[in-house]
Structure formats: C-alpha cells, structure tokens
Amino acid sequence: MGVHLMILQTLVFVAAWAAVGRYVDARGPIAFVRSITLLSSRVYSLASAALLALILTPQYEDTARLLFHASKFYEYIDVLGVRAAGGEIDLHFGFHHLTTPYLTYFRVLHNHEGWRVVAGLNSFHHVLMYAYFGGAAAVRSALPVTGTLQLVAGIAGEALILTRKTMHDEEPLWPNVLTLGLLGSYLVLWIRDLRMRLFSSEESSAPTKYLDVAAKES
C-alpha cells in the first residue's frame, strides 16, 4: 500500500466515522453494537496473542510485520463501535487510531530496525486491554503499567537508534524522528488520560467516603 492509498483509507475511515456519528445523533445509539463490540474484543485479544507469538518468531518476521500493520486498520472498529454505541471519541482515542497506521507503515513495513520490541509490547498490551474490554475485569490494574511500558520503551529505543544513526551519519533519520514524535505524543495523551481517570475516580468516590465517615460518626 502506497502513501496515496494510506491517505485514501484515512479519508474513508473519517467519512465512516462522521456518518456513524450523524446516524447516532439523529436516531440514537445502535442497540446491538455493544454485544458485537464485546465479542470483537474477545476475538481481538486472542488474535493479539497469536500475533505476539508470530512477532517473537524470527523466521516469520515479514508476515508478522505485515499483520501488525494490518491490525491497526482492524482497530478502526473501536472508534466506529464506540461512536455507534453513543459514546464520544476523546483526543487520545481519535489521534491514536488515526495515526498508528502511518506509524506502522513508515516504521514497521519500512525502516523496520528494532521494530520487534515495541510491536511485541504493544501486542501484549492489546492482549490484556481487549480481554478487559471483553469482560476480563481482573486484568484492569495491569493496563496502566503495560500501556506506559510500551511507550517508554519505544521512545527510549527510538532515541538510541536515532542517536547512533546521527553519530554515524546514517540515513534516513526522518522515520525515527516521526516515530519519536508520535510515541511522545501518545505518552503525553496517555498520561493525561490516566490523570483524568484518577481525578474522576476520586471525585466519584468522595460522596462514598463522606457517607462512610458519617456512618461511623453516627
């Protein structure tokens, strides 16, 4: 897939996203979407586990890189599913899903030095994350750790590669600069989300804490 086709698929996705949004705004959430999303999450968790095994098997590197890139298009279902169910797409969610196909296109399909570590960590994170979306509540506490780890490891690895290439006058540098910028943006938005969720949970638990204290005092 060339860059022109990448841009075209983005336009198609954005058009579908907008169309689903208009439908939901006019007629309300689509009733059966939540059940489909639940099933899709369970399937994708298993698929991510299989992809992780493939990534860790050197003789299947070309296939693993292609499938890892292709998986980012499947994740468009997340955005469409959330929107179809009546949910809103926040900055992190939207930006991440719009840009990861370009990240994997330029840094996994092409210019793929050191790709396996980040792809493996990302796939492992998706095994847990989609299992959680599929109903496995027990893995929830691990998600902030695995989500942060994949981004920090990616940024550190990219910085090391970029430093080495700069010192040895190796080209091209732009795929690594692009990747570093995107991963850095994801990390900032990820931490922002974690802080917002923490703040939200503290606010929601405040009345409960107050009632607990009141009950003890009475």
Short mmCIF file of C-alpha atoms in Angstrom, two decimals:
data_model
loop_
_atom_site.label_atom_id
_atom_site.label_comp_id
_atom_site.label_asym_id
_atom_site.label_seq_id
_atom_site.Cartn_x
_atom_site.Cartn_y
_atom_site.Cartn_z
CA MET A 1 0.00 0.00 0.00
CA GLY A 2 1.45 3.35 -1.07
CA VAL A 3 1.16 6.67 0.71
CA HIS A 4 -1.70 7.76 -1.57
CA LEU A 5 -3.72 4.69 -0.61
CA MET A 6 -2.92 5.31 3.05
CA ILE A 7 -4.37 8.80 2.76
CA LEU A 8 -7.39 7.46 0.88
CA GLN A 9 -8.15 4.86 3.56
CA THR A 10 -7.92 7.57 6.22
CA LEU A 11 -10.46 9.67 4.34
CA VAL A 12 -12.78 6.66 4.01
CA PHE A 13 -12.46 5.94 7.73
CA VAL A 14 -13.13 9.56 8.70
CA ALA A 15 -16.18 9.60 6.40
CA ALA A 16 -17.49 6.40 8.03
CA TRP A 17 -16.82 7.86 11.47
CA ALA A 18 -18.76 11.01 10.58
CA ALA A 19 -21.62 9.02 9.04
CA VAL A 20 -22.00 6.85 12.13
CA GLY A 21 -21.92 9.95 14.30
CA ARG A 22 -24.66 11.62 12.27
CA TYR A 23 -26.80 8.48 12.44
CA VAL A 24 -26.43 8.22 16.22
CA ASP A 25 -27.14 11.92 16.70
CA ALA A 26 -30.33 11.59 14.65
CA ARG A 27 -31.63 8.19 15.77
CA GLY A 28 -29.77 7.30 18.93
CA PRO A 29 -27.30 4.51 19.72
CA ILE A 30 -27.46 1.27 17.75
CA ALA A 31 -28.76 -1.34 20.20
CA PHE A 32 -26.79 -4.43 19.16
CA VAL A 33 -23.39 -2.74 18.82
CA ARG A 34 -22.30 -3.35 22.42
CA SER A 35 -22.73 -7.10 22.03
CA ILE A 36 -20.76 -7.09 18.80
CA THR A 37 -18.02 -4.96 20.37
CA LEU A 38 -17.79 -7.35 23.32
CA LEU A 39 -17.35 -10.33 21.02
CA SER A 40 -14.94 -8.44 18.78
CA SER A 41 -12.79 -7.52 21.77
CA ARG A 42 -12.52 -11.14 22.88
CA VAL A 43 -11.57 -12.25 19.38
CA TYR A 44 -9.02 -9.47 19.00
CA SER A 45 -7.44 -10.32 22.34
CA LEU A 46 -6.83 -13.86 21.11
CA ALA A 47 -5.65 -12.57 17.74
CA SER A 48 -3.19 -10.26 19.51
CA ALA A 49 -1.80 -13.22 21.43
CA ALA A 50 -1.28 -15.10 18.17
CA LEU A 51 0.32 -12.03 16.62
CA LEU A 52 2.64 -11.69 19.62
CA ALA A 53 3.79 -15.29 19.13
CA LEU A 54 4.42 -14.55 15.46
CA ILE A 55 6.38 -11.38 16.28
CA LEU A 56 8.63 -13.37 18.60
CA THR A 57 9.34 -15.97 15.90
CA PRO A 58 12.17 -14.59 13.71
CA GLN A 59 11.50 -16.79 10.68
CA TYR A 60 8.07 -15.20 10.26
CA GLU A 61 9.28 -11.62 10.51
CA ASP A 62 7.92 -10.42 7.17
CA THR A 63 4.49 -11.92 7.84
CA ALA A 64 4.47 -10.54 11.38
CA ARG A 65 5.31 -7.03 10.19
CA LEU A 66 2.56 -7.13 7.59
CA LEU A 67 -0.04 -8.44 10.03
CA PHE A 68 0.98 -5.97 12.72
CA HIS A 69 0.45 -3.13 10.26
CA ALA A 70 -2.88 -4.61 9.11
CA SER A 71 -4.07 -4.90 12.71
CA LYS A 72 -4.10 -1.11 13.00
CA PHE A 73 -6.84 -0.94 10.39
CA TYR A 74 -8.90 -3.51 12.28
CA GLU A 75 -8.70 -1.22 15.30
CA TYR A 76 -10.80 1.31 13.41
CA ILE A 77 -13.68 -0.86 14.62
CA ASP A 78 -13.01 0.54 18.11
CA VAL A 79 -13.83 4.08 17.03
CA LEU A 80 -16.86 3.11 14.98
CA GLY A 81 -18.14 0.81 17.72
CA VAL A 82 -17.84 3.39 20.48
CA ARG A 83 -19.49 6.03 18.32
CA ALA A 84 -22.27 3.67 17.21
CA ALA A 85 -22.99 2.85 20.86
CA GLY A 86 -23.45 6.54 21.59
CA GLY A 87 -20.04 7.22 23.09
CA GLU A 88 -17.73 10.12 22.37
CA ILE A 89 -14.23 9.89 20.93
CA ASP A 90 -11.71 11.82 23.01
CA LEU A 91 -8.48 13.40 21.78
CA HIS A 92 -6.21 10.49 22.68
CA PHE A 93 -8.51 7.84 21.23
CA GLY A 94 -9.07 9.68 17.97
CA PHE A 95 -5.48 10.83 17.42
CA HIS A 96 -4.04 7.42 18.25
CA HIS A 97 -6.29 5.48 15.89
CA LEU A 98 -5.87 7.96 13.06
CA THR A 99 -2.07 7.96 13.20
CA THR A 100 -0.94 4.45 14.17
CA PRO A 101 -1.43 3.08 10.62
CA TYR A 102 1.08 5.68 9.43
CA LEU A 103 3.45 4.84 12.25
CA THR A 104 3.42 1.16 11.35
CA TYR A 105 3.59 1.92 7.63
CA PHE A 106 6.74 4.01 7.91
CA ARG A 107 8.37 2.25 10.85
CA VAL A 108 7.30 -1.40 10.64
CA LEU A 109 6.60 -2.16 6.99
CA HIS A 110 9.53 0.06 6.01
CA ASN A 111 12.57 1.21 8.01
CA HIS A 112 11.91 -1.60 10.46
CA GLU A 113 15.11 -1.70 12.50
CA GLY A 114 14.29 -2.52 16.12
CA TRP A 115 10.58 -2.89 15.42
CA ARG A 116 10.08 -6.17 17.28
CA VAL A 117 10.39 -4.86 20.85
CA VAL A 118 7.75 -2.16 20.57
CA ALA A 119 5.46 -4.30 18.42
CA GLY A 120 5.72 -7.13 20.92
CA LEU A 121 4.96 -4.88 23.89
CA ASN A 122 2.08 -3.29 22.01
CA SER A 123 0.62 -6.68 21.13
CA PHE A 124 0.95 -7.86 24.74
CA HIS A 125 -0.80 -4.70 25.91
CA HIS A 126 -3.58 -5.40 23.43
CA VAL A 127 -3.96 -8.98 24.67
CA LEU A 128 -4.77 -7.58 28.11
CA MET A 129 -6.64 -4.47 27.03
CA TYR A 130 -9.04 -6.23 24.69
CA ALA A 131 -9.50 -9.03 27.20
CA TYR A 132 -10.60 -6.33 29.63
CA PHE A 133 -12.93 -4.82 27.03
CA GLY A 134 -14.26 -8.34 26.53
CA GLY A 135 -15.17 -8.68 30.19
CA ALA A 136 -11.96 -9.83 31.94
CA ALA A 137 -12.02 -7.23 34.72
CA ALA A 138 -9.13 -8.90 36.57
CA VAL A 139 -6.53 -7.52 34.14
CA ARG A 140 -7.59 -3.89 34.53
CA SER A 141 -4.89 -2.99 37.07
CA ALA A 142 -2.14 -4.12 34.68
CA LEU A 143 -3.19 -1.83 31.83
CA PRO A 144 -1.61 1.42 33.10
CA VAL A 145 1.67 -0.47 33.50
CA THR A 146 1.69 -2.20 30.12
CA GLY A 147 0.40 0.89 28.35
CA THR A 148 3.12 3.09 29.82
CA LEU A 149 5.85 0.48 29.37
CA GLN A 150 5.29 0.08 25.63
CA LEU A 151 5.51 3.82 25.06
CA VAL A 152 8.52 4.46 27.29
CA ALA A 153 10.38 1.50 25.77
CA GLY A 154 9.52 2.71 22.28
CA ILE A 155 10.71 6.25 22.97
CA ALA A 156 13.94 5.04 24.59
CA GLY A 157 14.68 2.62 21.77
CA GLU A 158 13.93 5.17 19.09
CA ALA A 159 16.14 7.75 20.79
CA LEU A 160 19.02 5.26 20.92
CA ILE A 161 18.65 4.35 17.25
CA LEU A 162 18.40 8.00 16.25
CA THR A 163 21.49 8.87 18.30
CA ARG A 164 23.51 6.06 16.74
CA LYS A 165 22.41 6.95 13.22
CA THR A 166 23.27 10.61 13.81
CA MET A 167 26.72 9.76 15.15
CA HIS A 168 27.47 7.52 12.16
CA ASP A 169 25.84 9.74 9.52
CA GLU A 170 23.30 7.04 8.67
CA GLU A 171 20.19 7.80 6.66
CA PRO A 172 17.27 8.19 6.71
CA LEU A 173 16.58 9.87 10.03
CA TRP A 174 13.04 11.08 9.39
CA PRO A 175 11.26 7.75 10.14
CA ASN A 176 12.84 7.71 13.58
CA VAL A 177 12.07 11.39 14.17
CA LEU A 178 8.46 10.80 13.10
CA THR A 179 8.16 7.77 15.36
CA LEU A 180 9.71 9.59 18.29
CA GLY A 181 7.26 12.45 17.83
CA LEU A 182 4.22 10.18 17.61
CA LEU A 183 5.23 7.99 20.55
CA GLY A 184 5.95 11.09 22.61
CA SER A 185 2.51 12.46 21.73
CA TYR A 186 0.87 9.16 22.66
CA LEU A 187 2.68 9.16 26.01
CA VAL A 188 1.58 12.70 26.83
CA LEU A 189 -2.03 11.90 25.94
CA TRP A 190 -1.87 8.55 27.77
CA ILE A 191 -0.63 10.19 30.99
CA ARG A 192 -3.28 12.88 30.57
CA ASP A 193 -5.94 10.17 30.35
CA LEU A 194 -4.61 8.35 33.41
CA ARG A 195 -4.64 11.56 35.44
CA MET A 196 -8.16 12.44 34.29
CA ARG A 197 -9.42 8.97 35.22
CA LEU A 198 -7.72 9.18 38.61
CA PHE A 199 -9.27 12.58 39.25
CA SER A 200 -12.66 11.33 38.09
CA SER A 201 -12.49 8.25 40.33
CA GLU A 202 -11.52 10.40 43.32
CA GLU A 203 -14.46 12.69 42.68
CA SER A 204 -16.90 9.81 42.30
CA SER A 205 -15.64 8.14 45.47
CA ALA A 206 -15.80 11.32 47.55
CA PRO A 207 -19.51 11.00 48.46
CA THR A 208 -18.96 7.36 49.42
CA LYS A 209 -16.08 8.31 51.69
CA TYR A 210 -18.21 11.04 53.24
CA LEU A 211 -21.04 8.59 53.87
CA ASP A 212 -18.62 6.09 55.40
CA VAL A 213 -17.31 8.72 57.80
CA ALA A 214 -20.83 9.88 58.62
CA ALA A 215 -21.92 6.33 59.32
CA LYS A 216 -19.00 5.78 61.67
CA GLU A 217 -19.68 9.04 63.50
CA SER A 218 -23.34 8.15 63.94
#
